[in-house]
Amino acid sequence: MSIAQEINLPVLDELIDGLPNISGWEDTVQTVTRKTDPVFLSRTNISLESVRSAFAIALHMHQPTIPAGWDGALINNLQYMFEHPHEGDNHNAAAFAWCYTRMADFIPELVEQGYHPRVMLDYSGNLLWGLRQMGRGDVLENLKRITCDPTYQPYVEWLGTMWGHAVAPSTPIPDIKLHIQAWQHHFAAIFGWEALARVKGFSPPEMHLPNHPDTLYELVKALKECGYRWMLVQEHTVETLNGEAVGYKHIPHRLLARNSHGETASITVLIKTQGSDTKLVGQMQPYYEAKSQQSKPVLGNVAVPPLVTQISDGENGGVMMNEFPSAFKAAWYDQKPQSDVVGMTGTEYLELLAAAGVQSEAYPVCLPVGQSQIWQRVPPENCTPEAVATAIVAIQQTNPNFQMEGASWTNHMSWVQGYENVLTPMTQLSARFHEKWDPLLQDASCHSVPITRTSAYRRALLYNLVLQTSCFRYWGQGLWTDYAQKIFEQGLKTLA
């Protein structure tokens, strides 16, 4: 019996009043995503005992939503690229669109040839909506084949993310969970409840991990409440409890989050290695690194195969556009029928470890980079907001490189410094959004239709989430910060 039949789930519309379905069924989404049944274990072709090492690759796909349509309407940047082919690198629009759909061709091709490929996919909500907006539903329909067809679904794992591609450390804390839930709503509306129930891993935009205690705690807490079992992190965004670099990166770790009130939460993390160079995935380096692993580490008295994990943009750069297809296929062609080096997805790997008796308590514990310095000064029994704030100031006075902006795969740039003209409107729009809607949500019993299901709420939420898209703080001052100002002004009108 399917999940929809088991608990009588509604069929969700992908678009409502022309807007993406990003809210309104929070209780139902929570019921589905909190199911604890194994996702891959019953269908995997892998026996853990016969595996010496493994690798996992993920492809991150994103195009921002921008106010560049008729009369400032929100459209996707990919649509703008198609409509303005002579600007910048917009001539790549068709190649990008092909990148968004091609895994739905590669996976069936390899499976039908007798191979066992694996890939993890991370698509932002902006892109999923934009493809439908611009009439490229063919891409979504093609992706449904590898997402929903039981012949191909075991080879593909979708990763959840923030709907509006917001970097968590500088996202207003009340909006973190809204992004997570919005993506879950939208994904379920496109691919169905069964597909959503299988989404157990989370890919943070820009691999940006908060290191402020309160922000990290709220992120981890929201992920757990939304049914996520693990998160992907960048190797230099985490450290040991003693503040040292994480040693062996090819095993799961347990990320510990403690807020300024002393409350704790934790989540399993898989560590992405070696930076963000698309060549690593484009040339399938994780496979070849996995082949070089000679020993199995021990977790909880069980020898487990190491997992070399990597993610990159799935479309950007000549290597991903042109070299990745042949390299991806070659990696699977290279594996012999009895190969002891195999591809896996993140959840598949963790489920196989659990089935072998390895529990998450056996994973090494890690912290976000820099946090160990705080906890060396603030013991758990004396943890207060004042003590944490005092510790942060003291550390900054002795270590000018210490910061609470978090860390990402683009550590050469700040997502905060110099962007007051984006961050201030972001903060203001978020505050106005919650000022208007939170009292109504708290008094929900007075409304026959859930507040979050109304068009007024959904439209206001959309602008709030879109304004937080990282792209408005990636390309520097100018056109993109101007886009943010326009979205802010339009967003205010939804709250009038």
Coordinates of C-alpha atoms in Angstrom, one line a residue:
M1 CA 0.0 0.0 0.0
S2 CA 1.3 3.5 -0.9
I3 CA 1.8 6.2 1.6
A4 CA -1.0 8.2 0.0
Q5 CA -3.4 5.3 0.4
E6 CA -2.2 4.4 3.9
I7 CA -2.9 7.8 5.4
N8 CA -5.3 9.3 2.8
L9 CA -3.1 12.0 1.5
P10 CA -4.3 14.8 -0.8
V11 CA -3.0 15.3 -4.3
L12 CA -1.1 18.6 -4.3
D13 CA -1.3 21.1 -7.1
E14 CA 2.1 22.2 -8.2
L15 CA 1.0 25.8 -8.9
I16 CA -1.8 27.6 -7.0
D17 CA -2.9 31.0 -8.4
G18 CA 0.3 31.0 -10.5
L19 CA 2.5 30.6 -7.5
P20 CA 4.5 27.5 -6.5
N21 CA 3.0 25.3 -3.8
I22 CA 5.2 26.2 -0.9
S23 CA 2.8 26.2 2.1
G24 CA -0.5 25.1 3.4
W25 CA -0.1 21.4 4.2
E26 CA 2.5 21.6 7.0
D27 CA 0.9 18.9 9.1
T28 CA 0.7 16.5 6.2
V29 CA 4.3 17.1 5.1
Q30 CA 5.4 16.5 8.7
T31 CA 3.5 13.2 8.8
V32 CA 5.1 12.0 5.6
T33 CA 8.7 13.1 6.2
R34 CA 8.8 11.8 9.8
K35 CA 8.3 8.2 8.6
T36 CA 11.3 6.2 9.7
D37 CA 11.1 3.2 7.3
P38 CA 14.4 2.4 5.4
V39 CA 14.5 4.0 2.0
F40 CA 17.1 2.0 0.1
L41 CA 17.8 -1.0 2.3
S42 CA 15.3 -3.4 0.8
R43 CA 16.3 -2.6 -2.7
T44 CA 20.0 -2.1 -2.7
N45 CA 22.2 -4.5 -4.6
I46 CA 25.1 -3.9 -2.3
S47 CA 26.4 -6.2 0.4
L48 CA 28.4 -4.1 2.9
E49 CA 30.8 -7.0 3.7
S50 CA 32.0 -7.2 0.1
V51 CA 32.7 -3.5 -0.2
R52 CA 36.3 -2.2 0.4
S53 CA 35.4 1.4 -0.3
A54 CA 32.6 3.5 -1.8
F55 CA 32.0 6.9 -3.3
A56 CA 29.0 9.3 -3.6
I57 CA 28.5 12.2 -5.9
A58 CA 25.9 14.9 -5.8
L59 CA 24.9 17.5 -8.4
H60 CA 23.7 20.9 -7.2
M61 CA 21.4 22.7 -9.6
H62 CA 20.2 26.3 -9.2
Q63 CA 19.0 29.3 -11.1
P64 CA 17.7 32.3 -9.1
T65 CA 14.3 34.0 -9.3
I66 CA 14.7 37.6 -10.5
P67 CA 12.4 40.6 -11.1
A68 CA 13.2 40.7 -14.8
G69 CA 9.9 39.8 -16.5
W70 CA 7.3 42.0 -17.9
D71 CA 6.8 45.0 -15.6
G72 CA 9.2 43.5 -13.0
A73 CA 7.5 40.2 -12.7
L74 CA 9.4 37.3 -11.1
I75 CA 11.0 35.0 -13.6
N76 CA 13.8 32.5 -13.5
N77 CA 17.3 33.6 -14.5
L78 CA 17.4 30.7 -17.0
Q79 CA 14.4 32.2 -18.8
Y80 CA 16.1 35.5 -18.9
M81 CA 19.2 33.8 -20.4
F82 CA 17.1 32.3 -23.2
E83 CA 15.4 35.6 -23.9
H84 CA 18.7 37.6 -23.9
P85 CA 21.3 35.2 -25.5
H86 CA 23.8 37.9 -26.4
E87 CA 24.4 39.1 -22.8
G88 CA 27.4 37.6 -20.9
D89 CA 27.4 33.8 -21.0
N90 CA 23.7 33.6 -21.7
H91 CA 24.5 31.6 -24.8
N92 CA 24.9 28.7 -22.4
A93 CA 21.2 28.6 -21.6
A94 CA 20.4 25.6 -23.8
A95 CA 23.4 23.7 -22.4
F96 CA 22.3 24.5 -18.8
A97 CA 18.7 23.3 -19.6
W98 CA 20.2 20.0 -20.9
C99 CA 22.3 19.6 -17.7
Y100 CA 19.1 19.9 -15.7
T101 CA 17.5 16.9 -17.5
R102 CA 20.3 14.7 -18.6
M103 CA 20.6 12.5 -15.5
A104 CA 17.1 11.2 -16.4
D105 CA 18.7 9.9 -19.6
F106 CA 22.0 8.7 -18.2
I107 CA 20.6 6.6 -15.4
P108 CA 18.2 4.5 -17.5
E109 CA 20.8 4.0 -20.2
L110 CA 23.3 2.6 -17.6
V111 CA 20.8 0.5 -15.8
E112 CA 19.5 -1.0 -19.0
Q113 CA 23.1 -1.9 -19.9
G114 CA 23.4 -3.8 -16.6
Y115 CA 25.3 -1.3 -14.5
H116 CA 24.4 0.1 -11.1
P117 CA 25.0 3.9 -11.2
R118 CA 24.3 6.2 -8.3
V119 CA 23.7 10.0 -8.1
M120 CA 22.3 12.4 -5.6
L121 CA 20.4 15.5 -6.9
D122 CA 19.9 18.9 -5.2
Y123 CA 17.6 21.3 -7.1
S124 CA 16.7 24.6 -5.6
G125 CA 13.0 25.6 -5.3
N126 CA 13.8 28.6 -7.5
L127 CA 14.9 26.3 -10.3
L128 CA 12.0 23.9 -9.9
W129 CA 9.5 26.7 -10.2
G130 CA 11.4 28.4 -12.9
L131 CA 11.4 25.4 -15.2
R132 CA 7.6 25.2 -14.9
Q133 CA 7.2 29.0 -15.3
M134 CA 9.2 29.0 -18.6
G135 CA 7.3 26.1 -20.1
R136 CA 10.1 23.5 -19.6
G137 CA 7.9 21.0 -17.9
D138 CA 9.5 18.5 -20.1
V139 CA 12.6 18.6 -17.8
L140 CA 10.4 17.9 -14.7
E141 CA 8.6 15.1 -16.5
N142 CA 11.9 13.5 -17.5
L143 CA 13.1 13.8 -13.9
K144 CA 10.0 12.0 -12.7
R145 CA 11.1 8.9 -14.5
I146 CA 14.2 8.4 -12.3
T147 CA 12.4 9.8 -9.2
C148 CA 9.2 7.7 -9.2
D149 CA 9.8 4.7 -11.5
P150 CA 10.8 1.8 -9.3
T151 CA 13.1 0.5 -12.0
Y152 CA 15.4 3.5 -11.7
Q153 CA 14.5 5.2 -8.4
P154 CA 16.9 3.0 -6.3
Y155 CA 19.8 4.6 -8.2
V156 CA 18.9 8.2 -7.4
E157 CA 18.6 10.1 -4.2
W158 CA 17.2 13.6 -3.9
L159 CA 18.6 15.9 -1.3
G160 CA 16.4 18.6 0.3
T161 CA 17.6 22.1 0.5
M162 CA 16.4 25.7 1.3
W163 CA 13.7 26.6 -1.2
G164 CA 15.1 30.0 -2.0
H165 CA 18.8 29.0 -2.0
A166 CA 19.4 31.0 1.2
V167 CA 22.7 30.7 3.0
A168 CA 21.7 29.6 6.5
P169 CA 24.1 31.7 8.7
S170 CA 22.7 35.0 7.5
T171 CA 19.1 33.9 7.0
P172 CA 16.6 35.3 9.6
I173 CA 16.2 32.5 12.1
P174 CA 12.4 32.3 11.9
D175 CA 12.7 31.8 8.1
I176 CA 15.1 28.8 8.2
K177 CA 12.3 26.3 8.8
L178 CA 10.0 28.1 6.3
H179 CA 12.6 27.5 3.5
I180 CA 12.9 23.8 4.5
Q181 CA 9.2 23.2 4.6
A182 CA 8.6 25.2 1.4
W183 CA 11.0 23.0 -0.5
Q184 CA 9.3 19.9 0.9
H185 CA 5.8 21.2 -0.2
H186 CA 7.0 22.0 -3.7
F187 CA 8.9 18.7 -4.2
A188 CA 5.8 16.7 -3.1
A189 CA 3.6 18.7 -5.4
I190 CA 5.9 17.9 -8.4
F191 CA 7.0 14.3 -7.6
G192 CA 4.5 13.0 -5.1
W193 CA 4.3 12.0 -1.5
E194 CA 6.2 8.7 -2.0
A195 CA 9.1 10.6 -3.4
L196 CA 9.1 13.1 -0.6
A197 CA 9.1 10.3 2.0
R198 CA 12.5 9.2 0.5
V199 CA 14.2 12.5 0.9
K200 CA 16.4 12.1 4.1
G201 CA 19.6 14.0 3.3
F202 CA 20.0 17.8 3.2
S203 CA 22.3 19.9 1.1
P204 CA 22.8 23.5 2.4
P205 CA 23.2 26.1 -0.3
E206 CA 26.8 27.1 -0.9
M207 CA 27.7 24.4 1.7
H208 CA 27.3 27.2 4.1
L209 CA 27.3 25.9 7.7
P210 CA 26.4 28.3 10.6
N211 CA 28.8 28.5 13.4
H212 CA 26.9 30.9 15.7
P213 CA 25.5 28.6 18.4
D214 CA 21.9 29.8 18.1
T215 CA 21.7 29.8 14.3
L216 CA 23.2 26.3 14.1
Y217 CA 20.9 24.9 16.8
E218 CA 17.8 26.3 15.0
L219 CA 19.0 24.8 11.7
V220 CA 19.7 21.4 13.2
K221 CA 16.4 21.5 15.2
A222 CA 14.4 22.4 12.1
L223 CA 16.1 19.7 10.0
K224 CA 15.2 17.0 12.6
E225 CA 11.7 18.3 13.0
C226 CA 11.3 18.1 9.2
G227 CA 12.4 14.5 9.1
Y228 CA 16.0 14.8 7.8
R229 CA 18.5 12.2 9.0
W230 CA 21.7 13.7 7.7
M231 CA 23.3 16.7 6.1
L232 CA 26.2 17.3 3.7
V233 CA 29.0 19.5 5.0
Q234 CA 32.2 20.9 3.6
E235 CA 35.4 19.6 5.3
H236 CA 36.8 23.0 6.4
T237 CA 33.5 24.1 7.9
V238 CA 33.8 21.6 10.8
E239 CA 36.3 20.8 13.5
T240 CA 36.8 18.4 16.3
L241 CA 35.7 19.1 19.9
N242 CA 39.3 20.3 20.5
G243 CA 39.2 22.7 17.6
E244 CA 41.5 20.6 15.3
A245 CA 40.9 19.7 11.7
V246 CA 38.7 16.6 11.2
G247 CA 41.0 13.7 10.7
Y248 CA 39.5 10.9 8.7
K249 CA 36.8 12.5 6.5
H250 CA 35.4 9.4 4.7
I251 CA 33.2 8.2 7.6
P252 CA 30.0 9.8 9.0
H253 CA 30.3 12.3 11.8
R254 CA 27.8 13.6 14.3
L255 CA 27.5 17.4 14.3
L256 CA 26.7 18.7 17.8
A257 CA 24.7 21.9 18.1
R258 CA 24.5 23.7 21.4
N259 CA 22.7 27.1 21.7
S260 CA 23.3 29.9 24.1
H261 CA 20.7 28.5 26.5
G262 CA 22.6 25.2 26.7
E263 CA 20.0 23.2 24.7
T264 CA 21.6 20.6 22.4
A265 CA 20.7 18.8 19.2
S266 CA 22.7 16.7 16.8
I267 CA 22.5 15.4 13.3
T268 CA 24.6 13.0 11.2
V269 CA 26.8 14.6 8.6
L270 CA 28.7 13.3 5.6
I271 CA 31.8 15.3 4.8
K272 CA 32.4 16.7 1.3
T273 CA 36.1 16.9 0.6
Q274 CA 38.5 19.0 -1.4
G275 CA 36.7 22.3 -2.2
S276 CA 34.2 23.2 -4.8
D277 CA 36.1 22.7 -8.0
T278 CA 33.7 21.2 -10.5
K279 CA 36.6 19.2 -12.0
L280 CA 36.4 16.8 -9.1
V281 CA 32.9 15.7 -9.9
G282 CA 33.2 16.5 -13.7
Q283 CA 36.0 14.0 -13.9
M284 CA 34.6 11.6 -11.3
Q285 CA 37.6 12.0 -8.9
P286 CA 35.6 10.6 -6.0
Y287 CA 35.5 7.2 -7.7
Y288 CA 39.3 7.2 -8.3
E289 CA 40.0 8.4 -4.8
A290 CA 37.8 5.6 -3.4
K291 CA 39.9 3.1 -5.4
S292 CA 43.0 4.3 -3.5
Q293 CA 41.5 3.5 -0.1
Q294 CA 43.1 0.4 1.3
S295 CA 41.7 -0.1 4.8
K296 CA 38.4 0.0 6.5
P297 CA 37.9 2.2 9.6
V298 CA 36.2 0.7 12.6
L299 CA 33.0 2.3 14.0
G300 CA 31.3 0.6 17.0
N301 CA 33.5 -2.5 16.6
V302 CA 32.4 -2.8 13.0
A303 CA 34.8 -2.4 10.1
V304 CA 33.0 -0.2 7.5
P305 CA 34.0 0.9 4.0
P306 CA 35.0 4.5 3.7
L307 CA 32.8 6.8 1.6
V308 CA 34.4 9.5 -0.5
T309 CA 31.7 12.1 -0.9
Q310 CA 31.7 15.1 -3.3
I311 CA 29.2 17.6 -4.6
S312 CA 29.5 20.3 -7.3
D313 CA 27.4 22.5 -9.4
G314 CA 25.8 20.3 -12.0
E315 CA 25.9 22.7 -14.9
N316 CA 28.5 25.5 -14.4
G317 CA 31.8 25.4 -16.4
G318 CA 33.0 23.5 -19.4
V319 CA 34.0 20.5 -17.5
M320 CA 30.5 19.9 -16.1
M321 CA 28.8 20.8 -19.4
N322 CA 31.1 18.8 -21.7
E323 CA 33.3 16.3 -19.9
F324 CA 31.1 15.0 -17.1
P325 CA 28.8 12.8 -19.3
S326 CA 31.6 10.6 -20.6
A327 CA 33.4 10.6 -17.3
F328 CA 30.3 9.6 -15.4
K329 CA 29.6 6.7 -17.7
A330 CA 33.2 5.6 -17.8
A331 CA 33.3 5.3 -14.0
W332 CA 30.5 2.7 -14.1
Y333 CA 31.9 1.0 -17.2
D334 CA 35.2 0.6 -15.3
Q335 CA 33.6 -1.3 -12.4
K336 CA 33.8 -5.1 -12.8
P337 CA 30.8 -7.3 -11.8
Q338 CA 32.6 -8.3 -8.6
S339 CA 34.2 -4.9 -7.9
D340 CA 34.8 -4.0 -4.2
V341 CA 34.7 -0.3 -5.0
V342 CA 31.1 0.8 -5.5
G343 CA 28.9 3.9 -5.8
M344 CA 26.3 4.6 -3.1
T345 CA 24.0 7.4 -2.1
G346 CA 24.3 8.9 1.3
T347 CA 21.1 7.4 2.8
E348 CA 21.9 4.0 1.3
Y349 CA 25.3 4.1 3.0
L350 CA 24.0 5.1 6.3
E351 CA 21.2 2.5 6.2
L352 CA 23.7 -0.3 5.4
L353 CA 25.9 0.8 8.3
A354 CA 22.8 0.7 10.6
A355 CA 21.9 -2.7 9.4
A356 CA 25.4 -3.9 10.2
G357 CA 25.0 -2.6 13.8
V358 CA 26.6 0.8 13.6
Q359 CA 24.6 3.4 15.4
S360 CA 25.1 7.1 15.1
E361 CA 26.5 7.2 18.7
A362 CA 29.6 5.5 17.3
Y363 CA 30.3 8.4 14.8
P364 CA 33.0 10.9 15.8
V365 CA 31.6 14.2 17.1
C366 CA 32.3 17.4 15.3
L367 CA 31.5 21.1 15.7
P368 CA 31.2 24.0 13.3
V369 CA 34.6 25.6 12.8
G370 CA 35.5 28.1 15.5
Q371 CA 32.9 26.9 18.1
S372 CA 35.3 25.0 20.2
Q373 CA 36.8 28.3 21.2
I374 CA 33.5 29.4 22.6
W375 CA 32.8 26.2 24.6
Q376 CA 36.3 26.3 26.0
R377 CA 35.2 29.5 27.7
V378 CA 31.6 28.6 28.4
P379 CA 31.0 25.3 30.2
P380 CA 27.6 23.6 29.5
E381 CA 26.4 24.1 33.1
N382 CA 27.0 27.9 32.8
C383 CA 25.7 28.4 29.3
T384 CA 23.7 31.6 29.0
P385 CA 23.2 34.1 26.1
E386 CA 25.3 36.7 28.1
A387 CA 28.1 34.2 28.6
V388 CA 28.2 33.2 25.0
A389 CA 28.2 36.8 23.8
T390 CA 30.9 37.7 26.2
A391 CA 33.0 34.8 25.0
I392 CA 32.6 35.8 21.3
V393 CA 33.7 39.3 22.0
A394 CA 36.7 38.1 24.0
I395 CA 37.8 35.7 21.3
Q396 CA 37.5 38.4 18.6
Q397 CA 39.7 40.7 20.7
T398 CA 42.5 38.1 20.8
N399 CA 41.9 36.5 17.4
P400 CA 41.0 39.0 14.6
N401 CA 40.3 36.2 12.2
F402 CA 37.5 34.8 14.4
Q403 CA 34.1 35.4 13.0
M404 CA 30.5 34.1 13.4
E405 CA 29.5 34.3 9.7
G406 CA 29.8 30.6 9.3
A407 CA 31.9 28.9 6.6
S408 CA 31.1 27.7 3.1
W409 CA 32.8 26.4 0.0
T410 CA 33.3 30.0 -1.1
N411 CA 35.3 31.1 1.9
H412 CA 37.2 33.6 -0.2
M413 CA 34.2 35.9 0.1
S414 CA 31.8 37.1 2.8
W415 CA 28.1 36.8 2.5
V416 CA 27.7 39.7 5.0
Q417 CA 30.4 42.3 4.7
G418 CA 29.6 45.0 2.2
Y419 CA 26.0 43.8 1.6
E420 CA 24.1 46.0 4.1
N421 CA 21.9 47.2 1.1
V422 CA 20.7 43.6 0.7
L423 CA 20.8 42.3 4.3
T424 CA 18.9 45.3 5.8
P425 CA 15.9 44.9 3.3
M426 CA 16.0 41.1 4.0
T427 CA 15.8 41.6 7.7
Q428 CA 13.0 44.3 7.3
L429 CA 10.9 42.2 5.0
S430 CA 11.2 39.1 7.2
A431 CA 10.2 41.2 10.3
R432 CA 7.2 42.7 8.5
F433 CA 6.2 39.2 7.3
H434 CA 6.2 37.7 10.8
E435 CA 4.7 40.8 12.3
K436 CA 1.7 40.4 10.0
W437 CA 1.3 36.7 9.8
D438 CA 2.5 35.2 13.1
P439 CA -0.4 36.5 15.2
L440 CA -2.9 35.1 12.7
L441 CA -1.1 31.7 12.7
Q442 CA -1.2 31.6 16.5
D443 CA -5.0 32.2 16.3
A444 CA -5.5 29.7 13.6
S445 CA -8.7 28.2 15.2
C446 CA -10.6 31.2 14.1
H447 CA -10.1 30.4 10.4
S448 CA -11.9 27.8 8.3
V449 CA -9.0 27.5 5.9
P450 CA -5.4 27.3 7.2
I451 CA -3.7 30.7 7.0
T452 CA -0.7 29.2 5.2
R453 CA -3.1 27.9 2.5
T454 CA -4.3 31.3 1.5
S455 CA -2.9 33.1 -1.6
A456 CA -2.1 36.2 0.4
Y457 CA 0.1 34.3 2.8
R458 CA 1.8 32.2 0.0
R459 CA 2.6 35.3 -2.1
A460 CA 4.1 37.1 0.9
L461 CA 6.1 34.0 1.8
L462 CA 7.3 33.7 -1.8
Y463 CA 8.8 37.2 -1.8
N464 CA 10.3 36.8 1.6
L465 CA 12.1 33.6 0.6
V466 CA 13.1 34.8 -2.9
L467 CA 14.8 37.9 -1.4
Q468 CA 17.0 35.7 0.7
T469 CA 18.5 34.0 -2.4
S470 CA 22.3 33.9 -2.1
C471 CA 22.9 35.2 -5.7
F472 CA 22.0 38.7 -4.6
R473 CA 25.1 38.6 -2.5
Y474 CA 27.4 36.7 -4.8
W475 CA 27.9 38.8 -7.9
G476 CA 28.9 42.1 -6.1
Q477 CA 27.2 45.5 -6.1
G478 CA 25.2 46.5 -9.2
L479 CA 22.5 44.6 -11.1
W480 CA 22.1 41.8 -8.6
T481 CA 21.8 44.1 -5.5
D482 CA 19.4 46.2 -7.6
Y483 CA 17.3 43.0 -8.1
A484 CA 17.2 42.5 -4.4
Q485 CA 15.9 46.1 -3.8
K486 CA 13.1 45.5 -6.4
I487 CA 12.1 42.3 -4.8
F488 CA 12.0 44.0 -1.4
E489 CA 9.7 46.8 -2.7
Q490 CA 7.4 44.2 -4.3
G491 CA 7.5 42.1 -1.2
L492 CA 6.4 45.1 0.9
K493 CA 3.3 45.5 -1.3
T494 CA 2.2 41.9 -0.4
L495 CA 2.2 42.9 3.2
A496 CA 0.3 46.2 2.8

